[in-house]
Short mmCIF file of C-alpha atoms in Angstrom, two decimals:
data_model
loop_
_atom_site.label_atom_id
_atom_site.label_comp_id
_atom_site.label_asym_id
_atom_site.label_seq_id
_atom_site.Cartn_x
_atom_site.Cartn_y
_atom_site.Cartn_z
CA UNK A 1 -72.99 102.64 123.37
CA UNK A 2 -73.31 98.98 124.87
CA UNK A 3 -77.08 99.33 124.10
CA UNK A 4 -76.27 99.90 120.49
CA UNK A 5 -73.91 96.77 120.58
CA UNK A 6 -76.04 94.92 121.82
CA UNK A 7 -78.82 95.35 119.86
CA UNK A 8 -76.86 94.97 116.99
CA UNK A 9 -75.32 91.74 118.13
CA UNK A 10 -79.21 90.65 118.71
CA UNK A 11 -80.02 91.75 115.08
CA UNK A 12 -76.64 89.55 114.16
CA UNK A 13 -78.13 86.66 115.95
CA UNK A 14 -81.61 86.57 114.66
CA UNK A 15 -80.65 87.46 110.70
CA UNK A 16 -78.11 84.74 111.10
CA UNK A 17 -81.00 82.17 112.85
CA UNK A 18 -83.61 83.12 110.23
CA UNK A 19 -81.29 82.52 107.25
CA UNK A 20 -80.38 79.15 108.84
CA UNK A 21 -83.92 78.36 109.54
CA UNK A 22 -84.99 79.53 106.27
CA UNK A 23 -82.53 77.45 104.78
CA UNK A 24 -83.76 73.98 106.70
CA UNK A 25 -87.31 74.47 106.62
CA UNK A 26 -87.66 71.01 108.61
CA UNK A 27 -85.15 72.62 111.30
CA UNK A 28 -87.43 75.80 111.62
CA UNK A 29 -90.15 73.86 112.30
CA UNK A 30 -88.84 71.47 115.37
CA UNK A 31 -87.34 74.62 116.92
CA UNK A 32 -90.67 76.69 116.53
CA UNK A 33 -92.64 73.37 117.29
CA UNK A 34 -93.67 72.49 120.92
CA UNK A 35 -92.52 69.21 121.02
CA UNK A 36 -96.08 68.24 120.84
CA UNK A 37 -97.79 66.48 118.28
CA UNK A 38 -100.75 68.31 117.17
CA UNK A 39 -103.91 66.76 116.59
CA UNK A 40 -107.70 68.16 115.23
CA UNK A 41 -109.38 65.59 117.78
CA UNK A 42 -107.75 63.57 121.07
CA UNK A 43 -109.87 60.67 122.02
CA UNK A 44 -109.40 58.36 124.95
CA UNK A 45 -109.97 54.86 126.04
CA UNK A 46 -110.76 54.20 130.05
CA UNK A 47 -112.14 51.04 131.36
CA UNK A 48 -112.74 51.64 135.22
CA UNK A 49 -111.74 48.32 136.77
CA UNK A 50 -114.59 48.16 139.79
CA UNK A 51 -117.64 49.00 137.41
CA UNK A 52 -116.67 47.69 134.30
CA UNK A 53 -117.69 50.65 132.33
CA UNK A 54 -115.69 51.86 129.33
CA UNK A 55 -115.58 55.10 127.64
CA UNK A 56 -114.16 55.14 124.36
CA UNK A 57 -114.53 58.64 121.92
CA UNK A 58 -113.34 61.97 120.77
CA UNK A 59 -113.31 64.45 124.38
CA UNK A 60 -111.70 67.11 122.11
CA UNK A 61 -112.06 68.02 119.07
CA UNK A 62 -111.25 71.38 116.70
CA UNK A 63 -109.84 73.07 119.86
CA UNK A 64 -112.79 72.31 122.13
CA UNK A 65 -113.53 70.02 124.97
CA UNK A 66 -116.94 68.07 123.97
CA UNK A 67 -118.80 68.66 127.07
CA UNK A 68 -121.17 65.23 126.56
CA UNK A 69 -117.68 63.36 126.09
CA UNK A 70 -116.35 65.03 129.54
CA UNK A 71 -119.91 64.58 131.28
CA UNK A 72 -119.52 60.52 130.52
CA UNK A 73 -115.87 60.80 131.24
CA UNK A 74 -116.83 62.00 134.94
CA UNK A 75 -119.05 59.50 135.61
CA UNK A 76 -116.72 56.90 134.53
CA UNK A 77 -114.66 58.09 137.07
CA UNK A 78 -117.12 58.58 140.22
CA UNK A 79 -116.36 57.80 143.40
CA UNK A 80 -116.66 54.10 143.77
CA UNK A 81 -117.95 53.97 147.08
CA UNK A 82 -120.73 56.42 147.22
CA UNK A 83 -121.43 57.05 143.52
CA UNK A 84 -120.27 60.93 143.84
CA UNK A 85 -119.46 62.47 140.71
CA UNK A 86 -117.25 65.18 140.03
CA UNK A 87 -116.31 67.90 137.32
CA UNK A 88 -112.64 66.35 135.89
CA UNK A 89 -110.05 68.96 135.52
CA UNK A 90 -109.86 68.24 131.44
CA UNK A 91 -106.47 69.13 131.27
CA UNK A 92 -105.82 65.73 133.07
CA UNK A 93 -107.20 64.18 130.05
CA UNK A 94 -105.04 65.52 127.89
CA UNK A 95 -102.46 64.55 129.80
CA UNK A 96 -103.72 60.99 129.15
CA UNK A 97 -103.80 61.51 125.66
CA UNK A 98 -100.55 62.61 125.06
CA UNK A 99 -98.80 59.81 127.70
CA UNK A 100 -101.17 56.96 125.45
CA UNK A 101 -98.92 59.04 121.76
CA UNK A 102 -95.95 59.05 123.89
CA UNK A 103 -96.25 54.96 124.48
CA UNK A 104 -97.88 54.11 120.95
CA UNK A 105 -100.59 52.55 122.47
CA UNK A 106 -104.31 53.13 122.04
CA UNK A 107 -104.98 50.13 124.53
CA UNK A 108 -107.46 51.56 127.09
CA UNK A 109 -105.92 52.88 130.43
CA UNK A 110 -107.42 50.62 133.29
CA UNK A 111 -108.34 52.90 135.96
CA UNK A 112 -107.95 52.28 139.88
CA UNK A 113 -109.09 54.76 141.27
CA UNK A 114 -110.58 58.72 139.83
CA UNK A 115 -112.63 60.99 141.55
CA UNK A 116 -112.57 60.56 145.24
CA UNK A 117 -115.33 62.49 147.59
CA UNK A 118 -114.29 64.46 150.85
CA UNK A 119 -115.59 61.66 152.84
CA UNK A 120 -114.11 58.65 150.81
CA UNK A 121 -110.73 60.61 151.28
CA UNK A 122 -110.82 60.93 155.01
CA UNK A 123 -111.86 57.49 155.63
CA UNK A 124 -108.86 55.78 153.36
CA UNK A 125 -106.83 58.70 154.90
CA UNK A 126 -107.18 57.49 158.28
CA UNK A 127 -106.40 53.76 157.03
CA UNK A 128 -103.65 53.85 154.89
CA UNK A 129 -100.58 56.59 155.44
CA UNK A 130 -100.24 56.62 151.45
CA UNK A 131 -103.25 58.48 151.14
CA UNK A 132 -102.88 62.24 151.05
CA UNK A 133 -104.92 64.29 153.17
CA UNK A 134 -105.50 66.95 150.81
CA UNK A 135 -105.71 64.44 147.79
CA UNK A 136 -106.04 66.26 144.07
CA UNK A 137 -108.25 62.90 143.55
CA UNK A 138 -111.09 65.12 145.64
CA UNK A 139 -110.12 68.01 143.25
CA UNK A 140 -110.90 65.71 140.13
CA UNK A 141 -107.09 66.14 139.12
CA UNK A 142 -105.97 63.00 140.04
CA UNK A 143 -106.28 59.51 138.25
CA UNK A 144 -105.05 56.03 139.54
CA UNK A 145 -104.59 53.71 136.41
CA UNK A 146 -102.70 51.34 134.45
CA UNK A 147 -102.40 49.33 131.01
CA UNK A 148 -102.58 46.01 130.08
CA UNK A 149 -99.97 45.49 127.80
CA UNK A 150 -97.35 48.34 129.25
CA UNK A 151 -95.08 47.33 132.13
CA UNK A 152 -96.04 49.61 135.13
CA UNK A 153 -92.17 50.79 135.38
CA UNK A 154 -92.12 51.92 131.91
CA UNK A 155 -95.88 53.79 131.86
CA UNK A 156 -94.58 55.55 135.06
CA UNK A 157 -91.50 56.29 133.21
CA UNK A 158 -93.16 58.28 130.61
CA UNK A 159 -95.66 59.89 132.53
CA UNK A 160 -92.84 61.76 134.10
CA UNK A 161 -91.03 62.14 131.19
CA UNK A 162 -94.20 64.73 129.97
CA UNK A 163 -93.66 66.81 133.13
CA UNK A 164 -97.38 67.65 133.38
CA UNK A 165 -97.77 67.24 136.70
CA UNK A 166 -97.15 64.66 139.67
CA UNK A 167 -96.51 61.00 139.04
CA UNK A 168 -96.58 58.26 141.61
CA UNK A 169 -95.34 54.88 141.00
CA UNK A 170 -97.08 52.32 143.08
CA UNK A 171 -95.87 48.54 142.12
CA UNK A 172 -96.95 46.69 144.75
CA UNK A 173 -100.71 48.30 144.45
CA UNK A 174 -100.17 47.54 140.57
CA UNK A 175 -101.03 51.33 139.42
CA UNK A 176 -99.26 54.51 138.53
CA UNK A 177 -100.71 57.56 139.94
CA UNK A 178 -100.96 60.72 137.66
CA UNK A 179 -102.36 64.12 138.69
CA UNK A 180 -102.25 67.62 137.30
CA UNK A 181 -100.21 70.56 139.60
CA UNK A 182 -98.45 73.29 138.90
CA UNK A 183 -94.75 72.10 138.73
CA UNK A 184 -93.78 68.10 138.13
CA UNK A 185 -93.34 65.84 141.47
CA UNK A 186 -92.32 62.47 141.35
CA UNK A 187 -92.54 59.36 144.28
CA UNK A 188 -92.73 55.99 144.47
#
C-alpha cells in the first residue's frame, strides 16, 4: 500500500512540476539546463611566458576536439627545460574555456608553467617543497597561468567556483594553478 502512495505522490509531484514548467518555459529551461553555456566551437588564447609563443583558435568545435588545434596546444605547453612534449588531457582546456566565459574575458591566459617531464618534476621536487611529487603537470592535467588584466585573487576565485578540479592560489609566485581530478581541491 505505501508503494502505491508513493508512487502516486511521485506522479503528484511530476504532473504538478511539468504544468509549472510548461507554464514558464524560461523556468523549464534553467532547471533542465546545466548551468553551462553551450557553445558550437570553444577557442582559447595562451601565450606561454618563457617562449613567447601564442596559440590563438577554435580546439573544439561541433562536439569534437580538433586534433591539429590540440597538437599546437601541446607544444605550446612543453616542458620548458628539455623541450618534452606531452598529450594534454583536453578536458583541461575546456576547463579554460569556460573559467575565460565565467570572467568575460577573452584576454589570453599567460601560462607559467604546463607540461612538466618525469625528470623536470623530480629535480624542482627536490628544490622547492611546493612541488608535488606525483605532479598532474607530468600527467598533462595541470596548467600554471595567469591574466593580464584579472587580479590573481579573483581568477583563483572563479576557477574554484567551476569545481572542475584542483585550484592552487600562488600570489607570491604571481600564478594560479589549475588541474583536472576527480573531485575539487583547493590550497593556497
Amino acid at each position: 500500500m505505501s508503494e502505491i502512495t508513493l508512487s502516486r505522490r511521485k506522479f503528484i509531484f511530476l504532473a504538478s512540476s511539468f504544468v509549472a514548467m510548461s507554464a514558464t518555459p524560461g523556468l523549464a529551461t534553467s532547471v533542465l539546463s546545466k548551468k553551462r553555456p553551450q557553445f558550437s566551437s570553444r577557442a582559447l588564447r595562451l601565450y606561454n611566458i618563457h617562449s613567447e609563443e601564442e596559440f590563438a583558435g577554435i580546439y573544439w568545435r561541433e562536439g569534437h576536439y580538433d586534433e591539429k588545434a590540440l597538437v599546437r596546444l601541446a607544444h605550446l605547453l612543453r616542458d620548458r627545460r628539455d623541450n618534452a612534449q606531452h598529450k594534454i588531457d583536453a578536458r583541461l582546456f575546456d576547463v579554460l574555456h569556460r573559467l575565460q566565459a565565467t570572467l568575460g574575458t577573452q584576454d589570453p591566459y599567460h601560462v607559467v608553467c604546463g607540461y612538466r617531464s618525469k625528470a623536470t618534476n623530480a629535480q624542482l621536487h627536490k628544490k622547492s617543497k611546493g612541488v608535488a611529487k606525483n605532479s598532474l603537470h607530468v600527467q598533462g592535467k595541470a596548467i600554471d597561468l595567469r591574466l593580464e588584466h584579472i587580479a590573481l585573487k579573483d581568477l583563483s576565485n572563479a576557477a574554484r567556483s567551476l569545481k572542475a578540479g584542483g585550484v592552487g592560489y600562488y600570489p607570491k609566485s604571481n600564478f594560479v594553478h589549475v588541474d583536472i581530478r576527480p573531485k575539487p581541491a583547493f590550497w593556497s
